[in-house]
């Protein structure tokens, strides 16, 4: 079997990603906390509760873990609902707390990337109509101004909004996230307001911190037609246009083109310094006349793909390469801001990590300007409407005791971060089944 190493570029960022509501715990004025109290919203009636208890200080031990395992970057988010719990109140102690966390990262030689909106808002914002109300553009900008004023000495990499595509779909089409709507018109408005809010936030951040690097984290899905029927191909193209292209294309040419409706948002042109890409899996698309509520579509995974524990993710590393190739069209540096798999037993994760990183390496070797990779996630955390049934952490979490469980992937990822690459020897030890594919015999 050939031996070798796929090295990544010098100075590559290797980290993990988390989000405030998923790890902090006890977040009283937040839309998700309220949502969790409603019957039937979260699987098995689970709640985020203490989560990973970062608000109780356990971020320190988790950052220690990241440092001890050679991670040099971490993507986290801050909660708007903690910083502005009511319209007329700025909570300085919350900003102090986040400041301490960012200093905590620096002191461990970990570069922070901060997300300003990751799926949740203060309750008062939701009461005003949330992202359906155009007022949110100014409200979000005011929050961003306050947060960036306070935290810019400790952070240069900002993600304004996490996955606007998933947010609009889950909260306004599928009804799985608050406010639980199934209303395409509302989804259109929400996306449109998110583009405008992002553009304004971009300007606000650069005004405060000219050297800031500002982007979004897009969830990229590689959609392929399930069969040979032209309608399957057409549908796959439509999903790509709306889910993947709508937002970033508007930032390129100012045309918000939602196929059935168009708008011009010229102020959005040129408002991203990097492209954040969250890649997990790819879908086969089949046109289905009977599936009216699912936009006449049936989605599936290829029959031979390796499936995650709950069938939520099919391992399709080729999609990682496609994702980066797609991201290149915007002419900006790229960060993989999320990638990972739900797997409580760690049976699949080592192989998933190695195969996806090799696919990423292929794209980089083809000159894609990728600057870093953030694995989702550092430690198991609250997975939205799926509660605690999905475990994405390198470290597991025992919810009862708050104990962290060291999965083999911790050591694999530590070796990758330390070597700045993946070696045949690593593959042999952690995922031998992937060896022929990753290091094929000559
Ligand atoms: C992403 C999301 C993360 C995390 C991950 C795994 O869509 O940004 O917050 O939940 O999926 O499910």
Short mmCIF file of N, CA, C and O and ligand atoms in Angstrom, two decimals, residues 19 22 118-119 162-163 166 219 278 280 312 338 376 383-384 386 390 392, ligand 1:
data_model
loop_
_atom_site.label_atom_id
_atom_site.label_comp_id
_atom_site.label_asym_id
_atom_site.label_seq_id
_atom_site.Cartn_x
_atom_site.Cartn_y
_atom_site.Cartn_z
N UNK A 19 -22.22 26.97 18.57
CA UNK A 19 -23.15 28.10 18.51
C UNK A 19 -23.72 28.33 19.91
O UNK A 19 -23.97 27.37 20.65
N UNK A 22 -26.58 26.37 21.48
CA UNK A 22 -26.36 24.93 21.54
C UNK A 22 -25.42 24.51 22.67
O UNK A 22 -25.45 23.36 23.09
N UNK A 118 -26.92 33.07 14.89
CA UNK A 118 -26.93 31.64 14.60
C UNK A 118 -28.28 31.07 15.04
O UNK A 118 -28.44 30.56 16.15
N UNK A 119 -29.28 31.26 14.20
CA UNK A 119 -30.62 30.66 14.34
C UNK A 119 -31.50 31.22 15.47
O UNK A 119 -32.62 30.75 15.63
N UNK A 162 -25.46 32.85 10.19
CA UNK A 162 -25.23 31.44 9.90
C UNK A 162 -26.38 30.87 9.07
O UNK A 162 -27.55 31.02 9.43
N UNK A 163 -26.05 30.26 7.95
CA UNK A 163 -26.98 29.50 7.13
C UNK A 163 -28.34 30.17 6.92
O UNK A 163 -29.38 29.64 7.35
N UNK A 166 -30.79 27.62 5.41
CA UNK A 166 -31.41 26.63 6.32
C UNK A 166 -32.41 27.32 7.24
O UNK A 166 -33.50 26.81 7.50
N UNK A 219 -24.87 27.09 4.13
CA UNK A 219 -25.00 25.63 4.11
C UNK A 219 -25.08 25.24 2.64
O UNK A 219 -26.05 25.57 1.96
N UNK A 278 -20.57 25.57 5.03
CA UNK A 278 -20.92 24.44 5.89
C UNK A 278 -21.32 23.30 4.96
O UNK A 278 -22.29 23.42 4.22
N UNK A 280 -22.19 19.16 4.82
CA UNK A 280 -22.44 17.91 5.55
C UNK A 280 -22.75 16.75 4.61
O UNK A 280 -22.25 15.66 4.78
N UNK A 312 -29.38 10.82 9.27
CA UNK A 312 -29.49 12.25 8.99
C UNK A 312 -28.49 12.70 7.93
O UNK A 312 -28.74 13.63 7.19
N UNK A 338 -18.21 24.68 8.83
CA UNK A 338 -18.77 23.51 9.53
C UNK A 338 -18.64 22.28 8.63
O UNK A 338 -18.80 22.39 7.41
N UNK A 376 -17.56 20.50 13.03
CA UNK A 376 -18.74 20.56 13.90
C UNK A 376 -18.86 19.22 14.59
O UNK A 376 -19.15 18.25 13.91
N UNK A 383 -28.96 19.85 19.50
CA UNK A 383 -29.13 19.88 18.05
C UNK A 383 -30.55 20.31 17.62
O UNK A 383 -31.28 19.57 16.98
N UNK A 384 -30.94 21.51 18.05
CA UNK A 384 -32.18 22.13 17.58
C UNK A 384 -33.39 21.21 17.74
O UNK A 384 -33.54 20.60 18.79
N UNK A 386 -33.87 18.41 16.88
CA UNK A 386 -33.47 17.00 17.09
C UNK A 386 -32.91 16.77 18.48
O UNK A 386 -32.43 15.69 18.81
N UNK A 390 -28.88 13.61 18.47
CA UNK A 390 -27.76 13.57 17.53
C UNK A 390 -26.50 14.10 18.20
O UNK A 390 -26.52 15.18 18.79
N UNK A 392 -22.77 15.25 17.69
CA UNK A 392 -21.80 15.68 16.69
C UNK A 392 -20.41 15.96 17.27
O UNK A 392 -19.51 16.41 16.56
C1 LIG B 1 -25.89 23.17 10.91
C2 LIG B 1 -26.03 24.22 12.00
C3 LIG B 1 -25.36 23.87 13.29
C4 LIG B 1 -25.54 22.38 13.65
C5 LIG B 1 -25.23 21.49 12.45
C6 LIG B 1 -25.42 20.01 12.70
O1 LIG B 1 -26.91 23.33 9.97
O2 LIG B 1 -25.46 25.45 11.57
O3 LIG B 1 -25.87 24.70 14.28
O4 LIG B 1 -26.75 22.14 14.23
O5 LIG B 1 -26.03 21.87 11.36
O6 LIG B 1 -26.77 19.62 12.69
#
